[in-house]
Amino acid sequence: MSLTDLFGETADVVPQGVSLQRSVFSMEEISRQFTMIAEVLALSPPFRPCMRNGTPFGHDISNCGALGWISDTRGYRYSRRHPETGVAWSPIPAALRDAAMAAAARAGVADFVPDACLINLYGPKGRMGLHQDRDEADLTCPIVSFSLGADAVFALGGLERRDPVSRFTLRAGDVLVLHGPSRLRFHGVDRLRPASGPRHAILPEGGRINLTFRRAG
Ligand code: MD6
Ligand code: FE
């Protein structure tokens, strides 16, 4: 049984620790989220991380919150400062933080208070390889993900890289929470549907923004 089936209209069972919350945000709320993100990016400009071997990522990132996730030739880690400007990240906007906490509560996690929000900014050809998020101090805390902009084909696997993956579309306004026994599931973005979803000046040519709220420290 694939997640596409599990998340279909008649789905009544989803894997423990996966909460896919469809159309949580209205177009008005999505517009306000774009505005809040633009304000964050004005203080913490998007930058292009690279892998340990120097290969650049295919997309830009930024962060808000006390801690921000970065990657460079020293590896992956959380940092209190923007790697290029040296300035502390701006706080997570209260409305976004509250929405992430509410999403965690709907997933059954009552006490999630994020201290980090990674902002992924994808161009129309954006993708993200299969990965686990395991740089956070306490892996019992969930990750809450908001999608904005173009639709993404999301791949969700198991706890081993070789496990089979299921694919489903994440659209603007959808929320995905990975927690509990699914916190370390491998996942990635296969591709975008660039012509889809709400547009914004942050995303010329129809890209996508993904926000992942974490408890990093
Ligand atoms: C993305 N999302 O949607 C990438 N990580 O662009 C993630 O890497 C992710 O959606 C952890 C939990 C949920 C996610
Ligand atoms: Fe991830």
PDB file of C-alpha atoms and ligand atoms in Angstrom:
ATOM      1  CA  MET A   1       0.000   0.000   0.000  1.00  0.00           C
ATOM      2  CA  SER A   2       1.488   3.366  -0.970  1.00  0.00           C
ATOM      3  CA  LEU A   3       1.123   6.664   0.838  1.00  0.00           C
ATOM      4  CA  THR A   4      -0.643   7.951  -2.246  1.00  0.00           C
ATOM      5  CA  ASP A   5      -3.323   5.421  -1.397  1.00  0.00           C
ATOM      6  CA  LEU A   6      -3.077   6.111   2.310  1.00  0.00           C
ATOM      7  CA  PHE A   7      -3.544   9.839   1.778  1.00  0.00           C
ATOM      8  CA  GLY A   8      -6.362   9.432  -0.731  1.00  0.00           C
ATOM      9  CA  GLU A   9      -9.958  10.417  -0.180  1.00  0.00           C
ATOM     10  CA  THR A  10     -10.839   7.164   1.508  1.00  0.00           C
ATOM     11  CA  ALA A  11      -7.696   6.927   3.624  1.00  0.00           C
ATOM     12  CA  ASP A  12      -8.296   6.067   7.235  1.00  0.00           C
ATOM     13  CA  VAL A  13      -4.844   4.764   8.166  1.00  0.00           C
ATOM     14  CA  VAL A  14      -1.557   6.638   7.887  1.00  0.00           C
ATOM     15  CA  PRO A  15       1.807   5.550   9.248  1.00  0.00           C
ATOM     16  CA  GLN A  16       2.378   6.378  12.913  1.00  0.00           C
ATOM     17  CA  GLY A  17       4.182   9.684  13.199  1.00  0.00           C
ATOM     18  CA  VAL A  18       3.257  11.059   9.748  1.00  0.00           C
ATOM     19  CA  SER A  19       0.670  13.840   9.777  1.00  0.00           C
ATOM     20  CA  LEU A  20      -0.281  15.283   6.390  1.00  0.00           C
ATOM     21  CA  GLN A  21      -2.600  18.239   6.929  1.00  0.00           C
ATOM     22  CA  ARG A  22      -4.083  19.457   3.662  1.00  0.00           C
ATOM     23  CA  SER A  23      -5.011  23.081   2.896  1.00  0.00           C
ATOM     24  CA  VAL A  24      -4.364  24.334   6.415  1.00  0.00           C
ATOM     25  CA  PHE A  25      -3.827  27.907   5.198  1.00  0.00           C
ATOM     26  CA  SER A  26      -6.132  30.078   3.095  1.00  0.00           C
ATOM     27  CA  MET A  27      -4.787  32.177   0.213  1.00  0.00           C
ATOM     28  CA  GLU A  28      -4.961  35.229   2.514  1.00  0.00           C
ATOM     29  CA  GLU A  29      -2.873  33.445   5.151  1.00  0.00           C
ATOM     30  CA  ILE A  30      -0.426  32.268   2.490  1.00  0.00           C
ATOM     31  CA  SER A  31      -0.042  35.891   1.319  1.00  0.00           C
ATOM     32  CA  ARG A  32       0.681  36.978   4.885  1.00  0.00           C
ATOM     33  CA  GLN A  33       3.228  34.163   5.213  1.00  0.00           C
ATOM     34  CA  PHE A  34       4.985  35.350   2.022  1.00  0.00           C
ATOM     35  CA  THR A  35       5.142  38.859   3.521  1.00  0.00           C
ATOM     36  CA  MET A  36       6.595  37.581   6.806  1.00  0.00           C
ATOM     37  CA  ILE A  37       9.183  35.516   4.923  1.00  0.00           C
ATOM     38  CA  ALA A  38      10.153  38.511   2.757  1.00  0.00           C
ATOM     39  CA  GLU A  39      10.740  40.492   5.965  1.00  0.00           C
ATOM     40  CA  VAL A  40      12.922  37.707   7.377  1.00  0.00           C
ATOM     41  CA  LEU A  41      14.901  37.475   4.124  1.00  0.00           C
ATOM     42  CA  ALA A  42      15.529  41.249   4.145  1.00  0.00           C
ATOM     43  CA  LEU A  43      17.502  40.741   7.395  1.00  0.00           C
ATOM     44  CA  SER A  44      18.885  37.255   6.639  1.00  0.00           C
ATOM     45  CA  PRO A  45      19.414  37.143   2.879  1.00  0.00           C
ATOM     46  CA  PRO A  46      19.172  33.859   0.976  1.00  0.00           C
ATOM     47  CA  PHE A  47      22.514  32.144   0.444  1.00  0.00           C
ATOM     48  CA  ARG A  48      23.711  29.089  -1.462  1.00  0.00           C
ATOM     49  CA  PRO A  49      25.107  26.421   0.874  1.00  0.00           C
ATOM     50  CA  CYS A  50      27.550  23.775  -0.287  1.00  0.00           C
ATOM     51  CA  MET A  51      28.315  20.219   0.674  1.00  0.00           C
ATOM     52  CA  ARG A  52      31.443  19.154   2.533  1.00  0.00           C
ATOM     53  CA  ASN A  53      33.172  18.455  -0.806  1.00  0.00           C
ATOM     54  CA  GLY A  54      32.380  21.977  -2.031  1.00  0.00           C
ATOM     55  CA  THR A  55      29.548  21.054  -4.409  1.00  0.00           C
ATOM     56  CA  PRO A  56      26.932  23.808  -4.188  1.00  0.00           C
ATOM     57  CA  PHE A  57      23.317  22.996  -3.380  1.00  0.00           C
ATOM     58  CA  GLY A  58      20.806  23.440  -6.173  1.00  0.00           C
ATOM     59  CA  HIS A  59      18.874  26.086  -4.248  1.00  0.00           C
ATOM     60  CA  ASP A  60      19.240  28.926  -1.750  1.00  0.00           C
ATOM     61  CA  ILE A  61      18.335  28.772   1.922  1.00  0.00           C
ATOM     62  CA  SER A  62      17.990  31.078   4.901  1.00  0.00           C
ATOM     63  CA  ASN A  63      16.722  30.696   8.461  1.00  0.00           C
ATOM     64  CA  CYS A  64      14.913  32.403  11.283  1.00  0.00           C
ATOM     65  CA  GLY A  65      14.981  31.561  14.986  1.00  0.00           C
ATOM     66  CA  ALA A  66      17.754  31.352  17.585  1.00  0.00           C
ATOM     67  CA  LEU A  67      19.462  28.657  15.512  1.00  0.00           C
ATOM     68  CA  GLY A  68      19.750  28.196  11.767  1.00  0.00           C
ATOM     69  CA  TRP A  69      20.780  25.166   9.737  1.00  0.00           C
ATOM     70  CA  ILE A  70      23.813  25.699   7.488  1.00  0.00           C
ATOM     71  CA  SER A  71      26.094  23.546   5.347  1.00  0.00           C
ATOM     72  CA  ASP A  72      29.580  24.315   4.085  1.00  0.00           C
ATOM     73  CA  THR A  73      32.946  22.603   3.644  1.00  0.00           C
ATOM     74  CA  ARG A  74      32.958  21.981   7.416  1.00  0.00           C
ATOM     75  CA  GLY A  75      29.736  19.991   7.121  1.00  0.00           C
ATOM     76  CA  TYR A  76      26.130  20.359   8.296  1.00  0.00           C
ATOM     77  CA  ARG A  77      25.321  22.092  11.559  1.00  0.00           C
ATOM     78  CA  TYR A  78      23.203  24.662  13.348  1.00  0.00           C
ATOM     79  CA  SER A  79      24.615  28.145  13.802  1.00  0.00           C
ATOM     80  CA  ARG A  80      23.441  31.260  15.659  1.00  0.00           C
ATOM     81  CA  ARG A  81      24.634  33.491  12.816  1.00  0.00           C
ATOM     82  CA  HIS A  82      24.200  33.914   9.091  1.00  0.00           C
ATOM     83  CA  PRO A  83      27.346  32.415   7.494  1.00  0.00           C
ATOM     84  CA  GLU A  84      27.896  35.321   5.096  1.00  0.00           C
ATOM     85  CA  THR A  85      26.768  38.402   7.058  1.00  0.00           C
ATOM     86  CA  GLY A  86      27.721  37.144  10.538  1.00  0.00           C
ATOM     87  CA  VAL A  87      24.463  38.597  11.843  1.00  0.00           C
ATOM     88  CA  ALA A  88      22.164  36.636  14.189  1.00  0.00           C
ATOM     89  CA  TRP A  89      19.055  35.212  12.501  1.00  0.00           C
ATOM     90  CA  SER A  90      15.860  37.166  13.003  1.00  0.00           C
ATOM     91  CA  PRO A  91      13.238  35.651  15.333  1.00  0.00           C
ATOM     92  CA  ILE A  92      10.631  33.263  13.959  1.00  0.00           C
ATOM     93  CA  PRO A  93       7.615  35.500  13.238  1.00  0.00           C
ATOM     94  CA  ALA A  94       5.096  34.869  16.033  1.00  0.00           C
ATOM     95  CA  ALA A  95       2.239  33.996  13.668  1.00  0.00           C
ATOM     96  CA  LEU A  96       4.377  31.354  11.919  1.00  0.00           C
ATOM     97  CA  ARG A  97       5.650  29.936  15.213  1.00  0.00           C
ATOM     98  CA  ASP A  98       2.095  29.713  16.575  1.00  0.00           C
ATOM     99  CA  ALA A  99       0.873  28.028  13.378  1.00  0.00           C
ATOM    100  CA  ALA A 100       3.705  25.472  13.620  1.00  0.00           C
ATOM    101  CA  MET A 101       2.866  24.757  17.264  1.00  0.00           C
ATOM    102  CA  ALA A 102      -0.817  24.327  16.338  1.00  0.00           C
ATOM    103  CA  ALA A 103       0.133  21.923  13.536  1.00  0.00           C
ATOM    104  CA  ALA A 104       2.227  19.867  15.964  1.00  0.00           C
ATOM    105  CA  ALA A 105      -0.688  19.801  18.401  1.00  0.00           C
ATOM    106  CA  ARG A 106      -3.006  18.479  15.648  1.00  0.00           C
ATOM    107  CA  ALA A 107      -0.404  15.778  15.008  1.00  0.00           C
ATOM    108  CA  GLY A 108      -0.616  14.831  18.694  1.00  0.00           C
ATOM    109  CA  VAL A 109       2.519  16.624  19.930  1.00  0.00           C
ATOM    110  CA  ALA A 110       1.440  19.039  22.664  1.00  0.00           C
ATOM    111  CA  ASP A 111       4.620  20.801  23.723  1.00  0.00           C
ATOM    112  CA  PHE A 112       6.543  21.620  20.559  1.00  0.00           C
ATOM    113  CA  VAL A 113       8.264  25.034  20.692  1.00  0.00           C
ATOM    114  CA  PRO A 114      10.511  25.532  17.649  1.00  0.00           C
ATOM    115  CA  ASP A 115      13.815  27.382  18.031  1.00  0.00           C
ATOM    116  CA  ALA A 116      14.822  27.067  14.350  1.00  0.00           C
ATOM    117  CA  CYS A 117      13.088  27.465  11.008  1.00  0.00           C
ATOM    118  CA  LEU A 118      14.935  26.518   7.822  1.00  0.00           C
ATOM    119  CA  ILE A 119      13.700  28.357   4.737  1.00  0.00           C
ATOM    120  CA  ASN A 120      14.282  26.448   1.480  1.00  0.00           C
ATOM    121  CA  LEU A 121      13.897  28.584  -1.645  1.00  0.00           C
ATOM    122  CA  TYR A 122      13.572  26.471  -4.789  1.00  0.00           C
ATOM    123  CA  GLY A 123      13.712  27.681  -8.361  1.00  0.00           C
ATOM    124  CA  PRO A 124      11.454  25.971 -10.916  1.00  0.00           C
ATOM    125  CA  LYS A 125      13.876  23.069 -11.308  1.00  0.00           C
ATOM    126  CA  GLY A 126      14.343  22.682  -7.562  1.00  0.00           C
ATOM    127  CA  ARG A 127      14.678  19.282  -5.988  1.00  0.00           C
ATOM    128  CA  MET A 128      16.080  17.821  -2.796  1.00  0.00           C
ATOM    129  CA  GLY A 129      17.757  14.458  -2.475  1.00  0.00           C
ATOM    130  CA  LEU A 130      16.575  11.789  -0.104  1.00  0.00           C
ATOM    131  CA  HIS A 131      17.780  12.637   3.417  1.00  0.00           C
ATOM    132  CA  GLN A 132      17.144  12.288   7.121  1.00  0.00           C
ATOM    133  CA  ASP A 133      17.065  15.328   9.412  1.00  0.00           C
ATOM    134  CA  ARG A 134      19.259  14.336  12.327  1.00  0.00           C
ATOM    135  CA  ASP A 135      21.359  17.400  13.193  1.00  0.00           C
ATOM    136  CA  GLU A 136      18.908  18.423  15.936  1.00  0.00           C
ATOM    137  CA  ALA A 137      19.826  17.877  19.591  1.00  0.00           C
ATOM    138  CA  ASP A 138      16.615  16.052  20.560  1.00  0.00           C
ATOM    139  CA  LEU A 139      15.321  13.712  17.853  1.00  0.00           C
ATOM    140  CA  THR A 140      12.146  13.045  19.862  1.00  0.00           C
ATOM    141  CA  CYS A 141      10.914  16.534  18.848  1.00  0.00           C
ATOM    142  CA  PRO A 142       8.906  16.718  15.619  1.00  0.00           C
ATOM    143  CA  ILE A 143       9.672  18.615  12.425  1.00  0.00           C
ATOM    144  CA  VAL A 144       6.775  20.676  11.098  1.00  0.00           C
ATOM    145  CA  SER A 145       6.886  21.577   7.394  1.00  0.00           C
ATOM    146  CA  PHE A 146       4.873  24.264   5.544  1.00  0.00           C
ATOM    147  CA  SER A 147       4.720  24.419   1.751  1.00  0.00           C
ATOM    148  CA  LEU A 148       4.325  27.671  -0.200  1.00  0.00           C
ATOM    149  CA  GLY A 149       4.424  28.445  -3.902  1.00  0.00           C
ATOM    150  CA  ALA A 150       4.569  25.701  -6.509  1.00  0.00           C
ATOM    151  CA  ASP A 151       3.469  22.098  -5.955  1.00  0.00           C
ATOM    152  CA  ALA A 152       6.196  19.609  -5.054  1.00  0.00           C
ATOM    153  CA  VAL A 153       6.336  15.873  -5.648  1.00  0.00           C
ATOM    154  CA  PHE A 154       7.437  14.690  -2.207  1.00  0.00           C
ATOM    155  CA  ALA A 155       9.044  11.304  -1.616  1.00  0.00           C
ATOM    156  CA  LEU A 156       8.705   9.674   1.781  1.00  0.00           C
ATOM    157  CA  GLY A 157      10.583   6.501   2.574  1.00  0.00           C
ATOM    158  CA  GLY A 158      11.423   4.484   5.627  1.00  0.00           C
ATOM    159  CA  LEU A 159      14.145   4.451   8.241  1.00  0.00           C
ATOM    160  CA  GLU A 160      16.707   2.929   5.867  1.00  0.00           C
ATOM    161  CA  ARG A 161      17.818   4.674   2.693  1.00  0.00           C
ATOM    162  CA  ARG A 162      17.042   1.563   0.646  1.00  0.00           C
ATOM    163  CA  ASP A 163      13.457   1.307   1.917  1.00  0.00           C
ATOM    164  CA  PRO A 164      10.710   1.876  -0.670  1.00  0.00           C
ATOM    165  CA  VAL A 165       9.428   5.440  -1.038  1.00  0.00           C
ATOM    166  CA  SER A 166       5.897   6.661  -1.577  1.00  0.00           C
ATOM    167  CA  ARG A 167       5.204   9.866  -3.470  1.00  0.00           C
ATOM    168  CA  PHE A 168       2.547  12.491  -2.965  1.00  0.00           C
ATOM    169  CA  THR A 169       2.089  16.145  -3.879  1.00  0.00           C
ATOM    170  CA  LEU A 170       2.650  18.933  -1.370  1.00  0.00           C
ATOM    171  CA  ARG A 171       0.734  22.065  -2.369  1.00  0.00           C
ATOM    172  CA  ALA A 172       0.799  25.613  -1.008  1.00  0.00           C
ATOM    173  CA  GLY A 173      -0.995  25.620   2.331  1.00  0.00           C
ATOM    174  CA  ASP A 174      -0.285  21.956   3.116  1.00  0.00           C
ATOM    175  CA  VAL A 175       1.486  20.983   6.336  1.00  0.00           C
ATOM    176  CA  LEU A 176       3.518  17.830   6.929  1.00  0.00           C
ATOM    177  CA  VAL A 177       4.642  16.748  10.406  1.00  0.00           C
ATOM    178  CA  LEU A 178       7.178  13.965  10.963  1.00  0.00           C
ATOM    179  CA  HIS A 179       7.394  12.815  14.553  1.00  0.00           C
ATOM    180  CA  GLY A 180       7.692   9.817  16.831  1.00  0.00           C
ATOM    181  CA  PRO A 181       8.570   6.622  14.930  1.00  0.00           C
ATOM    182  CA  SER A 182       8.556   8.565  11.619  1.00  0.00           C
ATOM    183  CA  ARG A 183      10.834  11.400  12.738  1.00  0.00           C
ATOM    184  CA  LEU A 184      13.829   9.848  10.947  1.00  0.00           C
ATOM    185  CA  ARG A 185      12.106   8.631   7.802  1.00  0.00           C
ATOM    186  CA  PHE A 186      14.110   9.394   4.667  1.00  0.00           C
ATOM    187  CA  HIS A 187      12.414  11.999   2.484  1.00  0.00           C
ATOM    188  CA  GLY A 188      13.091  14.367  -0.400  1.00  0.00           C
ATOM    189  CA  VAL A 189      11.601  16.443  -3.194  1.00  0.00           C
ATOM    190  CA  ASP A 190      11.666  14.759  -6.608  1.00  0.00           C
ATOM    191  CA  ARG A 191      10.611  17.821  -8.592  1.00  0.00           C
ATOM    192  CA  LEU A 192       8.319  20.824  -8.691  1.00  0.00           C
ATOM    193  CA  ARG A 193       5.391  21.646 -10.908  1.00  0.00           C
ATOM    194  CA  PRO A 194       6.638  25.174 -11.651  1.00  0.00           C
ATOM    195  CA  ALA A 195       3.464  26.495 -13.270  1.00  0.00           C
ATOM    196  CA  SER A 196       1.369  25.603 -10.194  1.00  0.00           C
ATOM    197  CA  GLY A 197       0.550  27.370  -6.961  1.00  0.00           C
ATOM    198  CA  PRO A 198       0.459  31.001  -5.796  1.00  0.00           C
ATOM    199  CA  ARG A 199       3.180  33.304  -7.125  1.00  0.00           C
ATOM    200  CA  HIS A 200       5.164  35.856  -5.181  1.00  0.00           C
ATOM    201  CA  ALA A 201       7.997  38.288  -5.882  1.00  0.00           C
ATOM    202  CA  ILE A 202      10.260  36.103  -3.690  1.00  0.00           C
ATOM    203  CA  LEU A 203       9.719  33.333  -6.264  1.00  0.00           C
ATOM    204  CA  PRO A 204      10.249  34.697  -9.761  1.00  0.00           C
ATOM    205  CA  GLU A 205       9.594  32.057 -12.448  1.00  0.00           C
ATOM    206  CA  GLY A 206       7.394  29.965 -10.213  1.00  0.00           C
ATOM    207  CA  GLY A 207       9.442  28.397  -7.473  1.00  0.00           C
ATOM    208  CA  ARG A 208       8.583  26.997  -4.077  1.00  0.00           C
ATOM    209  CA  ILE A 209       9.281  27.883  -0.466  1.00  0.00           C
ATOM    210  CA  ASN A 210       9.424  25.244   2.234  1.00  0.00           C
ATOM    211  CA  LEU A 211       9.586  26.156   5.911  1.00  0.00           C
ATOM    212  CA  THR A 212      10.678  23.470   8.375  1.00  0.00           C
ATOM    213  CA  PHE A 213      10.258  24.280  12.036  1.00  0.00           C
ATOM    214  CA  ARG A 214      12.594  22.414  14.352  1.00  0.00           C
ATOM    215  CA  ARG A 215      13.738  22.126  17.924  1.00  0.00           C
ATOM    216  CA  ALA A 216      17.444  22.273  17.172  1.00  0.00           C
ATOM    217  CA  GLY A 217      19.079  23.135  20.476  1.00  0.00           C
TER     218      GLY A 217
HETATM  219  C1  MD6 B   1      10.741  20.298   1.270  1.00  0.00           C
HETATM  220  N1  MD6 B   1      11.215  19.127   3.280  1.00  0.00           N
HETATM  221  O1  MD6 B   1       9.551  20.051   1.453  1.00  0.00           O
HETATM  222  C2  MD6 B   1      11.783  19.629   2.088  1.00  0.00           C
HETATM  223  N2  MD6 B   1      12.129  17.659   6.395  1.00  0.00           N
HETATM  224  O2  MD6 B   1      11.129  21.094   0.422  1.00  0.00           O
HETATM  225  C3  MD6 B   1      11.949  18.481   4.198  1.00  0.00           C
HETATM  226  O3  MD6 B   1      13.128  18.240   4.023  1.00  0.00           O
HETATM  227  C4  MD6 B   1      11.306  18.025   5.430  1.00  0.00           C
HETATM  228  O4  MD6 B   1       9.100  18.358   4.644  1.00  0.00           O
HETATM  229  C5  MD6 B   1      11.631  17.217   7.548  1.00  0.00           C
HETATM  230  C6  MD6 B   1      10.283  17.150   7.786  1.00  0.00           C
HETATM  231  C7  MD6 B   1       9.412  17.531   6.813  1.00  0.00           C
HETATM  232  C8  MD6 B   1       9.921  17.986   5.599  1.00  0.00           C
HETATM  233 FE    FE B   2      14.042  17.244   5.632  1.00  0.00          FE
END
